PDB file of C-alpha atoms in Angstrom:
ATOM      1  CA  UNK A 101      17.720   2.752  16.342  1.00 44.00           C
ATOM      2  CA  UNK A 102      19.370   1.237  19.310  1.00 37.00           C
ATOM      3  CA  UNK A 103      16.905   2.979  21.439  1.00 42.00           C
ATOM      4  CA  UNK A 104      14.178   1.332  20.036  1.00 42.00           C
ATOM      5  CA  UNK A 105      15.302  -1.887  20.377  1.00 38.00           C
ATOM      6  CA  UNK A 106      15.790  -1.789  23.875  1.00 36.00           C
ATOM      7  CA  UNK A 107      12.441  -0.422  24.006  1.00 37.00           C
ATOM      8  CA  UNK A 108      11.109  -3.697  22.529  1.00 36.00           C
ATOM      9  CA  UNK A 109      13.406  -5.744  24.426  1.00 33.00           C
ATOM     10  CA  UNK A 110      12.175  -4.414  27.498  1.00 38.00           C
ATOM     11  CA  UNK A 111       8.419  -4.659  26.429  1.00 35.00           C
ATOM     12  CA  UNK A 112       8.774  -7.953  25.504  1.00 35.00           C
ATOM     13  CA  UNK A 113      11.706  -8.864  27.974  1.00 36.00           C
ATOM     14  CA  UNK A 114      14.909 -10.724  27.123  1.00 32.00           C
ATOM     15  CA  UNK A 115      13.245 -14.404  27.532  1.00 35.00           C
ATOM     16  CA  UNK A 116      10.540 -14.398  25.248  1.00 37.00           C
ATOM     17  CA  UNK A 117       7.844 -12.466  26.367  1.00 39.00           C
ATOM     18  CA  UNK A 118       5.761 -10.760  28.988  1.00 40.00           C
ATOM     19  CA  UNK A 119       3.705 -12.090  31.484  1.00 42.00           C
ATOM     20  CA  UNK A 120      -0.019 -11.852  31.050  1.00 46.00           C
ATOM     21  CA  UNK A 121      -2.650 -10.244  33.030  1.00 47.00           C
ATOM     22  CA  UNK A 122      -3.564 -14.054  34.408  1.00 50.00           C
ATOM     23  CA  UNK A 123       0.135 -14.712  34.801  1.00 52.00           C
ATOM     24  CA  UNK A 124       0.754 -16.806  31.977  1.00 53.00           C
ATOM     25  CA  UNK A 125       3.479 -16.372  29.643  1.00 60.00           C
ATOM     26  CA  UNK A 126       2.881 -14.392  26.909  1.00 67.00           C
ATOM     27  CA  UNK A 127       3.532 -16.302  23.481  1.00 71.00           C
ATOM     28  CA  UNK A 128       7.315 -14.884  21.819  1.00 76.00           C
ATOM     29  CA  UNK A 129       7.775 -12.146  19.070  1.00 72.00           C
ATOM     30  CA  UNK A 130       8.628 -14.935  16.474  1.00 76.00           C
ATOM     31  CA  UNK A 131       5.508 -16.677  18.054  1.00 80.00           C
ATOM     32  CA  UNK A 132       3.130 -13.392  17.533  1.00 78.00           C
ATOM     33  CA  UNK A 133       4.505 -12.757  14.283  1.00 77.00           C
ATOM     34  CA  UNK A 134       3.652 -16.023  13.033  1.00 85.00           C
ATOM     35  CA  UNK A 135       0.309 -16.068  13.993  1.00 86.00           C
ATOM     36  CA  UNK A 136      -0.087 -12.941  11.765  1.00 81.00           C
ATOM     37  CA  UNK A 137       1.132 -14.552   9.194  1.00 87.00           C
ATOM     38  CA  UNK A 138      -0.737 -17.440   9.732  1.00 88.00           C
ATOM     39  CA  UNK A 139      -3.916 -15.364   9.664  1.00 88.00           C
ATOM     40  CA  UNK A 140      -3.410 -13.572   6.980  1.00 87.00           C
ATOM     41  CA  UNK A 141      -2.368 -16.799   4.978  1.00 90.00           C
ATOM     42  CA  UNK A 142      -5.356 -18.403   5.582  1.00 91.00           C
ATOM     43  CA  UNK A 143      -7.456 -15.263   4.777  1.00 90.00           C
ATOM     44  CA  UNK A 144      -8.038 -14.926   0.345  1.00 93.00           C
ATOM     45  CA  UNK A 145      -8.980 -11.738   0.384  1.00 95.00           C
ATOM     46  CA  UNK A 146      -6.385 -10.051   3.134  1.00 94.00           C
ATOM     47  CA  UNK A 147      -3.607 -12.153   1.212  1.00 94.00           C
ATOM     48  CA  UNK A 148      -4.622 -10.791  -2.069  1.00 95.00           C
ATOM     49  CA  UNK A 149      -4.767  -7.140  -0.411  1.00 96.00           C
ATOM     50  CA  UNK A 150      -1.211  -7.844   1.020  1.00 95.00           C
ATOM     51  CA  UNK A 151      -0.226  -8.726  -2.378  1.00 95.00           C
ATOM     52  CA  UNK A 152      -1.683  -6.102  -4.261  1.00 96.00           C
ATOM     53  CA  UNK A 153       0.106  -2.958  -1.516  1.00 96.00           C
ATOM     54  CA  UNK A 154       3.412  -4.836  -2.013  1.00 96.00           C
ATOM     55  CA  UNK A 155       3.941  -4.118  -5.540  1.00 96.00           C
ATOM     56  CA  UNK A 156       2.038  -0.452  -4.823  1.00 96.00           C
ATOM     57  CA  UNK A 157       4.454  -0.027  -2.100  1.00 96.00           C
ATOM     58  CA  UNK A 158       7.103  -1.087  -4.647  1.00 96.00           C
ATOM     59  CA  UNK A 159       6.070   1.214  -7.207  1.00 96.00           C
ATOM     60  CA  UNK A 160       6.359   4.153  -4.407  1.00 96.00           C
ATOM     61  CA  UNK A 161       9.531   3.342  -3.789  1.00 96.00           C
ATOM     62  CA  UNK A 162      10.938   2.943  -7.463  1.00 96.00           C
ATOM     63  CA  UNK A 163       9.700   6.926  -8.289  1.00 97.00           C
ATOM     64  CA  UNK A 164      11.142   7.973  -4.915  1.00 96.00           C
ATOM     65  CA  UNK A 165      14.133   6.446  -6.271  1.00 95.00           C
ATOM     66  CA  UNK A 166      14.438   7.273  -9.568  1.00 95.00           C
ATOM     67  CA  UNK A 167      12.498  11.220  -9.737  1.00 95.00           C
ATOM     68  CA  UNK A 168      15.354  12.881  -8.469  1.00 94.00           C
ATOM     69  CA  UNK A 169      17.821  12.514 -10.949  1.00 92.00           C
ATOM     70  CA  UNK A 170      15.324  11.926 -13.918  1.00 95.00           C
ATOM     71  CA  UNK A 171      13.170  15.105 -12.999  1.00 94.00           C
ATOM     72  CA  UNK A 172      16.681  17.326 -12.649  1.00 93.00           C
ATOM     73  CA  UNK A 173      18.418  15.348 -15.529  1.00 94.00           C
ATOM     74  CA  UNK A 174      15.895  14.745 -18.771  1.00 94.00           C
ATOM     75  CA  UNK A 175      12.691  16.960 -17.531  1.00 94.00           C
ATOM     76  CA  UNK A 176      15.594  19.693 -16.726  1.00 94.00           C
ATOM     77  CA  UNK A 177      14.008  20.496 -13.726  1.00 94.00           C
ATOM     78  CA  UNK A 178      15.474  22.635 -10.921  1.00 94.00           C
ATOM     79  CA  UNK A 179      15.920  21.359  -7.511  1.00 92.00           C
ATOM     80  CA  UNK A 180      12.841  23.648  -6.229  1.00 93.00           C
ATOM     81  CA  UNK A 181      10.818  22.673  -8.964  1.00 93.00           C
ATOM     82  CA  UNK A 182      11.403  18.982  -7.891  1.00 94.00           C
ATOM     83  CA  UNK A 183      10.254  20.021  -5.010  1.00 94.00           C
ATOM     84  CA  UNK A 184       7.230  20.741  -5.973  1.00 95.00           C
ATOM     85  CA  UNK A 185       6.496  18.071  -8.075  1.00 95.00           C
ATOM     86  CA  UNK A 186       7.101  16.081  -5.016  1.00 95.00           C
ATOM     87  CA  UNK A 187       4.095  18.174  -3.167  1.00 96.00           C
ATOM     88  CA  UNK A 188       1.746  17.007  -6.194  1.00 96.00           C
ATOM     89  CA  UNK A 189       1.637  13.973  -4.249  1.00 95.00           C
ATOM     90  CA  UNK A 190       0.932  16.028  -1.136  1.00 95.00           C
ATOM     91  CA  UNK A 191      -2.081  17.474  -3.192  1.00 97.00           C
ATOM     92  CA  UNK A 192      -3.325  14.189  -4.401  1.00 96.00           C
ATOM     93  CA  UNK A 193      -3.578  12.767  -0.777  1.00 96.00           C
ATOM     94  CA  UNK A 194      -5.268  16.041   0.042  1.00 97.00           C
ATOM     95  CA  UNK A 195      -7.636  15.752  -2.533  1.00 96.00           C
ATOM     96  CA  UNK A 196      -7.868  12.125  -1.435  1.00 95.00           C
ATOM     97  CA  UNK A 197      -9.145  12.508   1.831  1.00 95.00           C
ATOM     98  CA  UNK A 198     -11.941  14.860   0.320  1.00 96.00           C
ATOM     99  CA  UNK A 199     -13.230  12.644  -2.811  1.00 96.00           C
ATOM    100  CA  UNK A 200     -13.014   9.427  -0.697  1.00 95.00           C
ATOM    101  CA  UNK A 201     -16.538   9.530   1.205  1.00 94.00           C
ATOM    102  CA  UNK A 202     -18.281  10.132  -1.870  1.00 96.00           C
ATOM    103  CA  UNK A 203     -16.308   8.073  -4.115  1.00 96.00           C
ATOM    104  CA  UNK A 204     -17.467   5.474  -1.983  1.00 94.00           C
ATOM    105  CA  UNK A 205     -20.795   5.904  -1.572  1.00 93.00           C
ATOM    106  CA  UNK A 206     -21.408   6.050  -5.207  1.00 95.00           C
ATOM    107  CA  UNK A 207     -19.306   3.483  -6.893  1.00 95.00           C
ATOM    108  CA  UNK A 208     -18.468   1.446  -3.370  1.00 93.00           C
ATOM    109  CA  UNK A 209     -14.868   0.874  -2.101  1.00 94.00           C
ATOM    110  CA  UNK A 210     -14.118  -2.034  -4.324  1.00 94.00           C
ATOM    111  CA  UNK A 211     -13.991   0.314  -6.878  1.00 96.00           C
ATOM    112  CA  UNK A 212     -11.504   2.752  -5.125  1.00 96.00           C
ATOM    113  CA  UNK A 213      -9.555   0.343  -4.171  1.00 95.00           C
ATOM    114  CA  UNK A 214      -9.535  -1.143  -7.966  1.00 95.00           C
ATOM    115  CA  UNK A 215      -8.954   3.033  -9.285  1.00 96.00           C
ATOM    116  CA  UNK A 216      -5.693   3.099  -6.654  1.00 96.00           C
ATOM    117  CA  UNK A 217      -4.407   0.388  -9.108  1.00 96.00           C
ATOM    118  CA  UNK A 218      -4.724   2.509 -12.182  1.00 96.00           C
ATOM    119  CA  UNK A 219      -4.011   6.061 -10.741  1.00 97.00           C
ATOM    120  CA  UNK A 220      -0.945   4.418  -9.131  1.00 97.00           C
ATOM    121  CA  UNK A 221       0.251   2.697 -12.359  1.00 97.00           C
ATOM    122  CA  UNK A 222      -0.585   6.107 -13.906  1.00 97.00           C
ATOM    123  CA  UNK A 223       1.924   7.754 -11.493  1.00 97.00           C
ATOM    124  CA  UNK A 224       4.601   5.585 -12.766  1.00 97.00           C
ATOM    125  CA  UNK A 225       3.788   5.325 -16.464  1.00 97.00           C
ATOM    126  CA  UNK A 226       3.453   9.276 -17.271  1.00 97.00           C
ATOM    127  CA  UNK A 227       7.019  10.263 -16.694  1.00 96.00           C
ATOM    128  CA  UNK A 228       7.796   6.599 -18.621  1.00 95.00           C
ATOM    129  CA  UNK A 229       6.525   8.097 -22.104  1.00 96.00           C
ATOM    130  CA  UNK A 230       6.162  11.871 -21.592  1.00 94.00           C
ATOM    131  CA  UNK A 231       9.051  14.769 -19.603  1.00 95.00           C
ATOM    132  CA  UNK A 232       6.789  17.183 -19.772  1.00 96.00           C
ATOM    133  CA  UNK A 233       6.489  18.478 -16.051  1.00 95.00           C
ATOM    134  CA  UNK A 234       2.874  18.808 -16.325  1.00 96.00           C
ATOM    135  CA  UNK A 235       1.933  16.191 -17.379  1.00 97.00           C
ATOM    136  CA  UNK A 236       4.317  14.182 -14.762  1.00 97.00           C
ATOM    137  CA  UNK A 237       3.082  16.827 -12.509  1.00 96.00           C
ATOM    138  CA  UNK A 238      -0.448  15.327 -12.940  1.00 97.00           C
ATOM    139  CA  UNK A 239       0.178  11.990 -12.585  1.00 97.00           C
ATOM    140  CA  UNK A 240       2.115  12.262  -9.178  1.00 97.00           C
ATOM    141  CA  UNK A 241      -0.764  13.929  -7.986  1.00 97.00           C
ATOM    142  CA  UNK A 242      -3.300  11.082  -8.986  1.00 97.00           C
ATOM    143  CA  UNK A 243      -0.883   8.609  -7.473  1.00 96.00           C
ATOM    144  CA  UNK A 244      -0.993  10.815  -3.962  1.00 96.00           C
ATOM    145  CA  UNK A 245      -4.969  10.489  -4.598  1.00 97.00           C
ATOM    146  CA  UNK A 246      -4.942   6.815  -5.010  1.00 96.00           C
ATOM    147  CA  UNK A 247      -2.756   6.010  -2.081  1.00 95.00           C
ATOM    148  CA  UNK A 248      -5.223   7.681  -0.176  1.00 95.00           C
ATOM    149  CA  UNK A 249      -8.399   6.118  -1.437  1.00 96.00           C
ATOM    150  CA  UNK A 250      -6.750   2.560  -0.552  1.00 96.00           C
ATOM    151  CA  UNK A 251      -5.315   3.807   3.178  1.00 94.00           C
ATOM    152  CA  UNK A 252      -8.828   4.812   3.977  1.00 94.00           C
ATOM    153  CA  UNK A 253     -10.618   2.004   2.666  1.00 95.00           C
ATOM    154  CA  UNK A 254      -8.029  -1.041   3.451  1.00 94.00           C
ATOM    155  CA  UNK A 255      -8.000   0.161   7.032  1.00 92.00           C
ATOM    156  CA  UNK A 256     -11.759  -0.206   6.643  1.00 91.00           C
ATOM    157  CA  UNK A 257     -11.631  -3.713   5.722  1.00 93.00           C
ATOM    158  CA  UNK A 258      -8.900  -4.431   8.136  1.00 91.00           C
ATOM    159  CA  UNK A 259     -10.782  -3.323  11.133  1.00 90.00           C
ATOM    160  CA  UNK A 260     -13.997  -5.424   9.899  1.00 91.00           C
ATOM    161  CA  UNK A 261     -12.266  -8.219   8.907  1.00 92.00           C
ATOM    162  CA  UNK A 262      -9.656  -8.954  11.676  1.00 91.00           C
ATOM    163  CA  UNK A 263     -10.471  -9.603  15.391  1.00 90.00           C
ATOM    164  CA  UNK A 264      -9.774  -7.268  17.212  1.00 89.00           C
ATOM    165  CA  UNK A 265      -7.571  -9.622  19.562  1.00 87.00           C
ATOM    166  CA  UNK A 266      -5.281 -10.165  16.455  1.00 88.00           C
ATOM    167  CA  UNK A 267      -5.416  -6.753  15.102  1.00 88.00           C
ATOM    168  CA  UNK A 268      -1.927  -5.671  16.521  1.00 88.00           C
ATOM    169  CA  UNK A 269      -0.147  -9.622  15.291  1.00 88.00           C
ATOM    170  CA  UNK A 270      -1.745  -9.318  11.466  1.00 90.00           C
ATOM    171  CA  UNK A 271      -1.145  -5.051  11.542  1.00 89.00           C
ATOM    172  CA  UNK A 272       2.544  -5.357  12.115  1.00 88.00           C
ATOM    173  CA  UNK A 273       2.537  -8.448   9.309  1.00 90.00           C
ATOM    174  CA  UNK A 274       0.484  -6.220   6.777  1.00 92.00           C
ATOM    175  CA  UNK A 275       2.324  -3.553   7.369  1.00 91.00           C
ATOM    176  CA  UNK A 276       5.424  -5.478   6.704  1.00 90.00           C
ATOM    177  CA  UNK A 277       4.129  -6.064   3.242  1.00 93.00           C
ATOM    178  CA  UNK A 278       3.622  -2.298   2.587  1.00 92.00           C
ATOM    179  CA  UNK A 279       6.524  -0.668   3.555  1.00 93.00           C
ATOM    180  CA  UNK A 280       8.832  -3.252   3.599  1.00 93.00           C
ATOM    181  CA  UNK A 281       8.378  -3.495  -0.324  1.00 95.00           C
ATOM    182  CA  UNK A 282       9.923  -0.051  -0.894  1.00 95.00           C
ATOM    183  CA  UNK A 283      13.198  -0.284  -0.291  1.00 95.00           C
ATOM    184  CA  UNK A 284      12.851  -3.935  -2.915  1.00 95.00           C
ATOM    185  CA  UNK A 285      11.142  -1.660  -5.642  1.00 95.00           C
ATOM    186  CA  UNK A 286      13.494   1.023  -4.737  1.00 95.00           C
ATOM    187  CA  UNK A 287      15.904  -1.457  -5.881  1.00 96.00           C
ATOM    188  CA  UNK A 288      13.997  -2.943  -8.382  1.00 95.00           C
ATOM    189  CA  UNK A 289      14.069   0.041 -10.253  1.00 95.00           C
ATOM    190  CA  UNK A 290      17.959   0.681  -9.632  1.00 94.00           C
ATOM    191  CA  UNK A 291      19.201  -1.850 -11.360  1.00 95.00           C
ATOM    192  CA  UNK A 292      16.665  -1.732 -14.285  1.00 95.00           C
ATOM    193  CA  UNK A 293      17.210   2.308 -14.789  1.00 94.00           C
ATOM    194  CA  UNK A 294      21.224   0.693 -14.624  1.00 93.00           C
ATOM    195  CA  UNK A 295      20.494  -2.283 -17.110  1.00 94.00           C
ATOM    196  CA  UNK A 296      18.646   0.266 -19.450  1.00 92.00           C
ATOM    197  CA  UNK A 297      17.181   3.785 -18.243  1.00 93.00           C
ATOM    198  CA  UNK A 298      14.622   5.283 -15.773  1.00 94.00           C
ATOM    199  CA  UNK A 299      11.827   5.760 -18.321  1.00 94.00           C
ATOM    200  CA  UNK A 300      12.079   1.533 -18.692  1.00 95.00           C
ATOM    201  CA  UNK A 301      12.253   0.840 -15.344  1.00 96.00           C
ATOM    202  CA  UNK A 302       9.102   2.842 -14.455  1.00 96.00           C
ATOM    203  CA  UNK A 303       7.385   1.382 -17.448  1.00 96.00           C
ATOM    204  CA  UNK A 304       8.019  -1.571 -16.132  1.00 96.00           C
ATOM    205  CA  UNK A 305       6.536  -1.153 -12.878  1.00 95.00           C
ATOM    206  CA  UNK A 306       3.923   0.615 -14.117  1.00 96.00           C
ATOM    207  CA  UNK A 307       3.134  -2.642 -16.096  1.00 97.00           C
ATOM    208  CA  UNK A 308       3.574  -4.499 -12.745  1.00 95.00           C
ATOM    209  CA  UNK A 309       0.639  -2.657 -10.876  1.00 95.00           C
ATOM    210  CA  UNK A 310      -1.699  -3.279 -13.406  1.00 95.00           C
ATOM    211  CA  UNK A 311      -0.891  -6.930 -13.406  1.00 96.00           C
ATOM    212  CA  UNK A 312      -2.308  -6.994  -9.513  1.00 95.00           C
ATOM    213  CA  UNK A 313      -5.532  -5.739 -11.007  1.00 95.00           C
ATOM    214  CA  UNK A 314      -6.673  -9.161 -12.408  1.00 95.00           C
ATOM    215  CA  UNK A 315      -6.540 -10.890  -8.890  1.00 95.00           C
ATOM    216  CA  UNK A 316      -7.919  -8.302  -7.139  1.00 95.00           C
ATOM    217  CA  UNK A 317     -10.847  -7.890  -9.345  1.00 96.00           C
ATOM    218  CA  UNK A 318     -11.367 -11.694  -8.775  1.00 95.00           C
ATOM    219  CA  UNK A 319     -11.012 -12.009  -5.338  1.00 95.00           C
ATOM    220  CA  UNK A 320     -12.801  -8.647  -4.032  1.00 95.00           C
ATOM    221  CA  UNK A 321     -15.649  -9.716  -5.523  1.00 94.00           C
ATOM    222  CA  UNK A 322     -19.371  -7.750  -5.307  1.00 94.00           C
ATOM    223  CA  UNK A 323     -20.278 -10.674  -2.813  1.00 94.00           C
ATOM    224  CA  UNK A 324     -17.291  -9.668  -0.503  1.00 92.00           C
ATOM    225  CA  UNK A 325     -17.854  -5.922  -0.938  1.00 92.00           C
ATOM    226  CA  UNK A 326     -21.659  -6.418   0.507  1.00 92.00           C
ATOM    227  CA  UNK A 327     -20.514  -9.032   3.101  1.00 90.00           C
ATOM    228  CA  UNK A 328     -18.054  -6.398   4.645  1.00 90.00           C
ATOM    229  CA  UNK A 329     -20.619  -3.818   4.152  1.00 88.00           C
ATOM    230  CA  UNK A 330     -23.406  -6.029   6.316  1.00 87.00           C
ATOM    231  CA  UNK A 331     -20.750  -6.289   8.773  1.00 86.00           C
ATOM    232  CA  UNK A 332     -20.624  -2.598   8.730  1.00 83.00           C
ATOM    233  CA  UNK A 333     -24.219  -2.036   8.862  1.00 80.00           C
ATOM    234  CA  UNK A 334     -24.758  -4.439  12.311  1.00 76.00           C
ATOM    235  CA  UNK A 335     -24.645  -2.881  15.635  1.00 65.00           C
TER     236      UNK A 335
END
């Protein structure tokens, strides 16, 4: 931890910044991240994609948090089966990586993005109704799917829709958005599984993800999709 701060501190020096190539100061941390944010603010579709992987990011977080006990408590699983329900994720991803190209081509990567919404929600509303380990099994393993049909195709749109001179400032913003909303779900679903019980809280962030649909489905629009896929296209 404290190694990697003084790593930044001496990228980035103790005044404020580095010098650049032409000698001029480079802008400050604070100054870089808020230019991130700034861009992605003023971007409808990146906000609404920041958005959206905060509450998936959330929901990632909540069964992280909340499987362990739950899968060794009421699905009376044994600490080695956990561990392979855990690796249904693994499998999903897997699977991911080898559906994705065609997935796209024939339906187009709005559409995986918009199925990362469901299979995700899916993920966190099986084990909400049903402790059967199969079935929760299942469900884990579509939720390792969708996560990677929206890394593969939201790094797409990232790299087409961000300069590439800003691609570090908005990256470390986006990314703040992602995995800085799973320790919040994480404790989201704490105090809800606390309040009332685990199968509640995941139904209730299971209800969440599909409430990010709506926006998404507005904003990503067919328009978008083909504009991104012109830019694509171009040499």
């Amino acid at each position: 931890m404290y190694k990697r701060q003084l790593l930044v501190l001496g990228v980035y020096g103790f005044g404020g910044g580095a010098a650049r190539g032409d000698g001029a100061a480079a802008p400050s941390v604070r100054a870089q991240i808020g230019e991130g944010l700034g861009f992605l603010w003023r971007h409808r579709l990146l906000r609404t994609l920041a958005g959206v992987v905060a509450v998936l990011g959330s929901c990632w977080g909540a069964w992280f948090a909340l499987m362990p006990l739950y899968a060794t408590g009421p699905m009376g699983l044994t600490p080695a089966d956990y561990g392979l329900l855990v690796g249904a994720l693994g499998v999903g991803g897997v699977a991911g990586t080898l559906v994705v190209g065609g997935f796209n081509r024939l339906f187009g990567r709005r559409w995986a993005m918009m199925l990362t919404v469901f299979l995700t929600s899916a993920m966190m509303a099986v084990p909400a109704m049903s402790t059967n380990k199969w079935a929760v099994g299942c469900a884990a393993a579509v939720g390792g799917m969708g996560g990677t049909l929206w890394t593969v195709n939201v790094r797409t749109l990232m790299q087409t829709l961000v300069p590439s001179s800003m691609m570090g400032r908005f990256g470390a913003v986006f990314r703040l958005f992602a995995f800085g909303s799973t320790p919040v779900g994480a404790a989201v679903a704490g105090a809800l599984a606390q309040w009332s019980s685990a199968p509640t809280a995941m139904a209730v962030l299971a209800a969440a993800c599909l409430a990010v649909f709506v926006p998404l489905f507005r904003v990503f629009t067919p328009a978008a999709e083909a504009e991104i896929d012109d830019r694509l296209e171009r040499p």
